[in-house]
Short mmCIF file of C-alpha atoms in Angstrom, two decimals:
data_model
loop_
_atom_site.label_atom_id
_atom_site.label_comp_id
_atom_site.label_asym_id
_atom_site.label_seq_id
_atom_site.Cartn_x
_atom_site.Cartn_y
_atom_site.Cartn_z
CA UNK O 20 0.00 0.00 0.00
CA UNK O 21 1.28 3.43 -0.91
CA UNK O 22 0.25 7.07 -0.65
CA UNK O 23 1.63 10.55 -0.75
CA UNK O 24 1.66 13.84 1.07
CA UNK O 25 2.08 17.28 -0.34
CA UNK O 26 2.45 20.59 1.48
CA UNK O 27 2.87 24.05 0.01
CA UNK O 28 1.50 27.51 0.81
CA UNK O 29 -2.26 27.38 0.64
CA UNK O 30 -2.84 23.66 0.20
CA UNK O 31 -1.92 20.44 1.98
CA UNK O 32 -2.18 16.97 0.44
CA UNK O 33 -1.94 13.86 2.58
CA UNK O 34 -2.22 10.19 1.81
CA UNK O 35 -1.41 6.71 2.88
CA UNK O 36 2.29 5.89 3.20
CA UNK O 37 4.06 9.14 2.28
CA UNK O 38 6.02 11.96 3.88
CA UNK O 39 5.66 15.74 3.86
CA UNK O 40 7.55 17.45 1.08
CA UNK O 41 7.67 20.83 -0.59
CA UNK O 42 8.50 20.42 -4.26
CA UNK O 43 8.88 16.69 -4.97
CA UNK O 44 7.14 13.49 -3.96
CA UNK O 45 8.76 11.06 -1.51
CA UNK O 46 7.26 7.75 -0.34
CA UNK O 47 6.58 7.07 3.33
CA UNK O 48 5.35 4.33 5.63
CA UNK O 49 1.96 4.07 7.29
CA UNK O 50 3.57 4.54 10.69
CA UNK O 51 4.47 8.12 9.80
CA UNK O 52 0.87 8.95 9.00
CA UNK O 53 -0.14 7.24 12.23
CA UNK O 54 2.30 9.47 14.07
CA UNK O 55 0.71 12.51 12.46
CA UNK O 56 -2.70 11.18 13.50
CA UNK O 57 -1.63 11.34 17.14
CA UNK O 58 -0.77 15.01 16.77
CA UNK O 59 -3.21 17.89 16.51
CA UNK O 60 -3.93 19.29 13.07
CA UNK O 61 -2.23 22.59 12.27
CA UNK O 62 -4.47 25.66 12.21
CA UNK O 63 -4.35 25.73 8.43
CA UNK O 64 -6.32 22.47 8.28
CA UNK O 65 -8.87 23.15 11.00
CA UNK O 66 -12.23 24.47 9.84
CA UNK O 67 -13.68 27.49 11.68
CA UNK O 68 -15.95 26.55 14.55
CA UNK O 69 -18.73 28.90 13.47
CA UNK O 70 -19.69 31.41 10.77
CA UNK O 71 -18.59 34.18 13.15
CA UNK O 72 -15.07 32.74 13.18
CA UNK O 73 -15.07 32.79 9.40
CA UNK O 74 -16.03 36.46 9.32
CA UNK O 75 -13.10 37.44 11.55
CA UNK O 76 -10.48 35.75 9.36
CA UNK O 77 -7.99 37.84 7.47
CA UNK O 78 -8.72 38.22 3.73
CA UNK O 79 -5.37 36.65 2.83
CA UNK O 80 -5.66 33.77 5.31
CA UNK O 81 -4.15 30.50 4.15
CA UNK O 82 -6.48 28.23 2.24
CA UNK O 83 -7.47 25.11 4.14
CA UNK O 84 -7.43 22.27 1.66
CA UNK O 85 -6.52 18.62 2.16
CA UNK O 86 -6.87 15.58 -0.12
CA UNK O 87 -6.09 11.95 0.61
CA UNK O 88 -5.42 9.14 -1.88
CA UNK O 89 -5.52 5.58 -0.55
CA UNK O 90 -4.82 2.28 -2.30
CA UNK O 91 -6.57 -0.87 -1.00
CA UNK O 92 -7.75 0.74 2.21
CA UNK O 93 -7.41 -1.47 5.28
CA UNK O 94 -7.74 -1.25 9.06
CA UNK O 95 -4.51 0.69 9.57
CA UNK O 96 -5.10 3.26 6.85
CA UNK O 97 -8.64 3.80 8.18
CA UNK O 98 -7.25 4.38 11.66
CA UNK O 99 -4.82 6.95 10.28
CA UNK O 100 -7.49 8.79 8.28
CA UNK O 101 -9.92 8.84 11.20
CA UNK O 102 -7.17 10.10 13.49
CA UNK O 103 -6.36 13.03 11.20
CA UNK O 104 -9.98 14.04 10.48
CA UNK O 105 -11.50 17.01 12.25
CA UNK O 106 -14.97 16.76 13.80
CA UNK O 107 -16.39 18.63 10.81
CA UNK O 108 -14.89 16.07 8.42
CA UNK O 109 -16.00 13.04 10.46
CA UNK O 110 -19.45 12.69 8.89
CA UNK O 111 -18.14 12.78 5.32
CA UNK O 112 -15.36 10.32 6.12
CA UNK O 113 -17.74 7.96 7.93
CA UNK O 114 -20.13 7.80 4.98
CA UNK O 115 -17.24 7.47 2.52
CA UNK O 116 -15.75 4.51 4.37
CA UNK O 117 -19.10 2.76 4.83
CA UNK O 118 -20.15 3.06 1.20
CA UNK O 119 -16.72 2.06 -0.05
CA UNK O 120 -16.41 -1.02 2.15
CA UNK O 121 -19.94 -2.20 1.35
CA UNK O 122 -19.51 -1.62 -2.42
CA UNK O 123 -22.46 0.73 -2.72
CA UNK O 124 -23.27 2.73 -5.82
CA UNK O 125 -23.87 6.43 -5.29
CA UNK O 126 -23.34 9.70 -7.16
CA UNK O 127 -24.59 13.02 -5.84
CA UNK O 128 -24.37 15.97 -3.46
CA UNK O 129 -25.30 16.09 0.22
CA UNK O 130 -25.80 19.08 2.50
CA UNK O 131 -25.42 18.88 6.26
CA UNK O 132 -26.76 21.68 8.47
CA UNK O 133 -25.88 21.75 12.16
CA UNK O 134 -27.11 24.92 13.75
CA UNK O 135 -25.38 27.80 12.00
CA UNK O 136 -22.69 25.59 10.52
CA UNK O 137 -23.19 24.14 7.02
CA UNK O 138 -21.18 21.47 5.23
CA UNK O 139 -21.42 20.29 1.63
CA UNK O 140 -20.46 16.88 0.27
CA UNK O 141 -19.88 15.74 -3.31
CA UNK O 142 -19.41 12.01 -3.71
CA UNK O 143 -19.26 9.13 -6.13
CA UNK O 144 -18.99 5.42 -5.30
CA UNK O 145 -18.59 3.11 -8.30
CA UNK O 146 -18.29 -0.69 -8.03
CA UNK O 147 -16.97 -2.70 -10.98
CA UNK O 148 -15.26 -5.93 -12.01
CA UNK O 149 -11.67 -6.10 -13.25
CA UNK O 150 -10.73 -8.92 -15.65
CA UNK O 151 -7.16 -10.19 -15.49
CA UNK O 152 -5.41 -12.98 -17.41
CA UNK O 153 -2.87 -14.64 -15.13
CA UNK O 154 -1.47 -18.01 -14.11
CA UNK O 155 -2.81 -17.82 -10.56
CA UNK O 156 -5.60 -16.00 -8.78
CA UNK O 157 -4.58 -13.05 -6.60
CA UNK O 158 -6.51 -13.06 -3.35
CA UNK O 159 -7.43 -9.86 -1.55
CA UNK O 160 -5.21 -9.73 1.55
CA UNK O 161 -7.82 -7.74 3.47
CA UNK O 162 -10.29 -9.69 5.58
CA UNK O 163 -13.82 -9.10 6.82
CA UNK O 164 -15.11 -9.99 10.29
CA UNK O 165 -15.52 -13.62 9.25
CA UNK O 166 -11.94 -13.93 8.04
CA UNK O 167 -12.92 -13.99 4.37
CA UNK O 168 -11.35 -11.76 1.67
CA UNK O 169 -13.02 -8.35 1.63
CA UNK O 170 -13.39 -8.45 -2.17
CA UNK O 171 -14.35 -11.62 -4.00
CA UNK O 172 -12.66 -13.05 -7.06
CA UNK O 173 -13.94 -15.64 -9.52
CA UNK O 174 -12.25 -18.04 -11.89
CA UNK O 175 -13.36 -17.30 -15.45
CA UNK O 176 -11.05 -19.78 -17.17
CA UNK O 177 -14.05 -21.84 -18.31
CA UNK O 178 -14.81 -19.04 -20.77
CA UNK O 179 -11.54 -19.61 -22.62
CA UNK O 180 -12.72 -21.88 -25.45
CA UNK O 181 -9.86 -20.98 -27.74
CA UNK O 182 -6.95 -21.92 -25.45
CA UNK O 183 -7.76 -24.47 -22.77
CA UNK O 184 -4.51 -23.91 -20.87
CA UNK O 185 -4.99 -20.19 -20.21
CA UNK O 186 -6.40 -18.82 -16.97
CA UNK O 187 -8.59 -15.77 -16.41
CA UNK O 188 -10.11 -14.22 -13.32
CA UNK O 189 -12.37 -11.28 -12.56
CA UNK O 190 -12.20 -9.34 -9.34
CA UNK O 191 -14.58 -7.18 -7.35
CA UNK O 192 -13.36 -3.61 -7.00
CA UNK O 193 -14.60 -0.21 -5.90
CA UNK O 194 -13.56 3.38 -6.55
CA UNK O 195 -14.84 6.11 -4.23
CA UNK O 196 -14.29 9.84 -3.95
CA UNK O 197 -15.78 12.33 -1.50
CA UNK O 198 -15.23 16.07 -1.25
CA UNK O 199 -16.55 17.87 1.83
CA UNK O 200 -16.17 21.34 3.23
CA UNK O 201 -17.77 24.53 4.45
CA UNK O 202 -16.94 26.64 1.37
CA UNK O 203 -14.55 26.69 -1.59
CA UNK O 204 -11.70 27.80 0.65
CA UNK O 205 -11.98 24.99 3.20
CA UNK O 206 -12.50 21.46 1.98
CA UNK O 207 -11.14 17.96 2.22
CA UNK O 208 -11.08 15.24 -0.42
CA UNK O 209 -10.85 11.46 -0.07
CA UNK O 210 -10.15 9.12 -2.98
CA UNK O 211 -10.13 5.36 -2.39
CA UNK O 212 -9.10 3.00 -5.20
CA UNK O 213 -8.22 -0.69 -5.40
CA UNK O 214 -5.49 -2.53 -7.28
CA UNK O 215 -4.94 -5.64 -5.15
CA UNK O 216 -5.54 -7.75 -8.27
CA UNK O 217 -2.52 -6.29 -10.11
CA UNK O 218 0.91 -7.75 -9.47
CA UNK O 219 3.45 -5.25 -8.16
CA UNK O 220 5.46 -4.91 -11.37
CA UNK O 221 2.33 -4.29 -13.46
CA UNK O 222 0.34 -2.02 -11.16
CA UNK O 223 0.22 1.48 -12.54
CA UNK O 224 -2.30 3.11 -10.22
CA UNK O 225 -0.08 3.54 -7.15
CA UNK O 226 1.62 6.66 -5.76
CA UNK O 227 4.94 4.80 -6.00
CA UNK O 228 4.40 4.33 -9.74
CA UNK O 229 3.56 8.03 -10.14
CA UNK O 230 6.61 8.92 -8.09
CA UNK O 231 8.93 6.83 -10.23
CA UNK O 232 7.45 8.34 -13.40
CA UNK O 233 8.06 11.85 -12.02
CA UNK O 234 11.78 11.21 -11.58
CA UNK O 235 14.00 12.43 -14.38
CA UNK O 236 14.69 15.62 -16.26
CA UNK O 237 11.23 15.93 -17.84
CA UNK O 238 9.26 14.08 -15.18
CA UNK O 239 6.14 15.74 -13.76
CA UNK O 240 4.30 14.90 -10.55
CA UNK O 241 0.75 13.86 -11.40
CA UNK O 242 -2.29 13.72 -9.13
CA UNK O 243 -3.04 10.02 -8.43
CA UNK O 244 -6.69 10.83 -7.69
CA UNK O 245 -7.16 11.78 -11.36
CA UNK O 246 -5.51 8.55 -12.58
CA UNK O 247 -2.43 10.56 -13.44
CA UNK O 248 -4.11 12.99 -15.85
CA UNK O 249 -3.80 16.18 -13.81
CA UNK O 250 -0.54 17.73 -12.69
CA UNK O 251 -0.28 18.51 -9.01
CA UNK O 252 1.26 21.83 -10.00
CA UNK O 253 -2.07 22.80 -11.57
CA UNK O 254 -3.30 23.23 -7.98
CA UNK O 255 -7.07 23.26 -8.50
CA UNK O 256 -8.55 25.16 -5.56
CA UNK O 257 -12.27 24.92 -6.37
CA UNK O 258 -13.64 21.67 -4.86
CA UNK O 259 -16.32 21.39 -7.53
CA UNK O 260 -13.78 21.51 -10.35
CA UNK O 261 -11.44 19.05 -8.62
CA UNK O 262 -14.31 16.62 -7.95
CA UNK O 263 -15.49 16.71 -11.56
CA UNK O 264 -11.97 16.16 -12.90
CA UNK O 265 -11.50 13.15 -10.62
CA UNK O 266 -14.96 11.85 -11.54
CA UNK O 267 -14.26 12.20 -15.27
CA UNK O 268 -11.00 10.27 -15.30
CA UNK O 269 -12.00 7.62 -12.77
CA UNK O 270 -15.24 7.01 -14.68
CA UNK O 271 -13.21 6.57 -17.88
CA UNK O 272 -10.94 4.10 -16.11
CA UNK O 273 -13.87 2.05 -14.78
CA UNK O 274 -15.57 2.20 -18.16
CA UNK O 275 -12.44 0.65 -19.64
CA UNK O 276 -12.53 -2.16 -17.08
CA UNK O 277 -16.19 -2.92 -17.82
CA UNK O 278 -15.55 -2.84 -21.57
CA UNK O 279 -12.80 -5.41 -21.16
CA UNK O 280 -15.16 -7.73 -19.27
CA UNK O 281 -17.76 -7.37 -22.03
CA UNK O 282 -15.18 -7.99 -24.77
CA UNK O 283 -13.94 -11.15 -23.04
CA UNK O 284 -17.46 -12.53 -22.63
CA UNK O 285 -18.40 -11.68 -26.22
CA UNK O 286 -15.23 -13.35 -27.48
CA UNK O 287 -16.04 -16.42 -25.41
CA UNK O 288 -19.52 -16.62 -26.97
CA UNK O 289 -18.07 -16.36 -30.49
CA UNK O 290 -15.46 -19.02 -29.75
CA UNK O 291 -18.12 -21.30 -28.30
CA UNK O 292 -20.29 -20.91 -31.40
CA UNK O 293 -17.33 -21.90 -33.57
CA UNK O 294 -16.52 -24.92 -31.42
CA UNK O 295 -20.17 -25.96 -31.28
CA UNK O 296 -20.52 -25.51 -35.03
CA UNK O 297 -17.46 -27.62 -35.73
CA UNK O 298 -18.72 -30.35 -33.41
CA UNK O 299 -22.13 -30.38 -35.11
CA UNK O 300 -20.65 -30.56 -38.62
CA UNK O 301 -18.40 -33.48 -37.69
CA UNK O 302 -21.31 -35.67 -36.63
#
């Protein structure tokens, strides 16, 4: 599991398994984020307690923005995220974790009003199946309360009519993103993706992969939440714009996964028709 953290004037990015940096990405371990969870959030990340507090802020006050990107979320990464969330972010994070873990489908806005304090939420939760051709099945290392893998996988090798020796599997997966805040100056984003079914040397959608691609003379640091399409230097400050960009590219990614499943099944049907036709003609 990997993640990243980014800090610069006006915006702070945090994620699973990374360290604070200023101009370049560096990987980190989950224990470092856990250490940060035990410390109080800096003022720049704490939302104002009331609308009156917001009115007394200086016009040039630092923007309070935080986004987290997590691969294959597990117990320890959830502990770290919960430990770093403010009380105003707790509701959004709670719903995000619940819908992600239970593979719910949801797209839409939510508004929370508590007295004079108002919070908005923009969220999408998209379940899908990922088809992979491999020699062996990759089991999800995460476990539910009954000790079973959190995400199920199924052997689809019986669909390979053309080559009997090949093996195929499809895996349950979920991509979730939630943006929550009090206004466009103070918001937090959470993006949870899964790639447990990809072997380490083939997995592209990890912060470590983005980090390695950014190294070099012409390397650029890309935002993992956008599937590597948006540069972190672009520094989108409007939560609505950032949410829509993430939604666009993650939806395209999931659409590609679903298309691959459909292509494989269609090819299996065509191959079966050929085999069945040959068997019928030989009788």
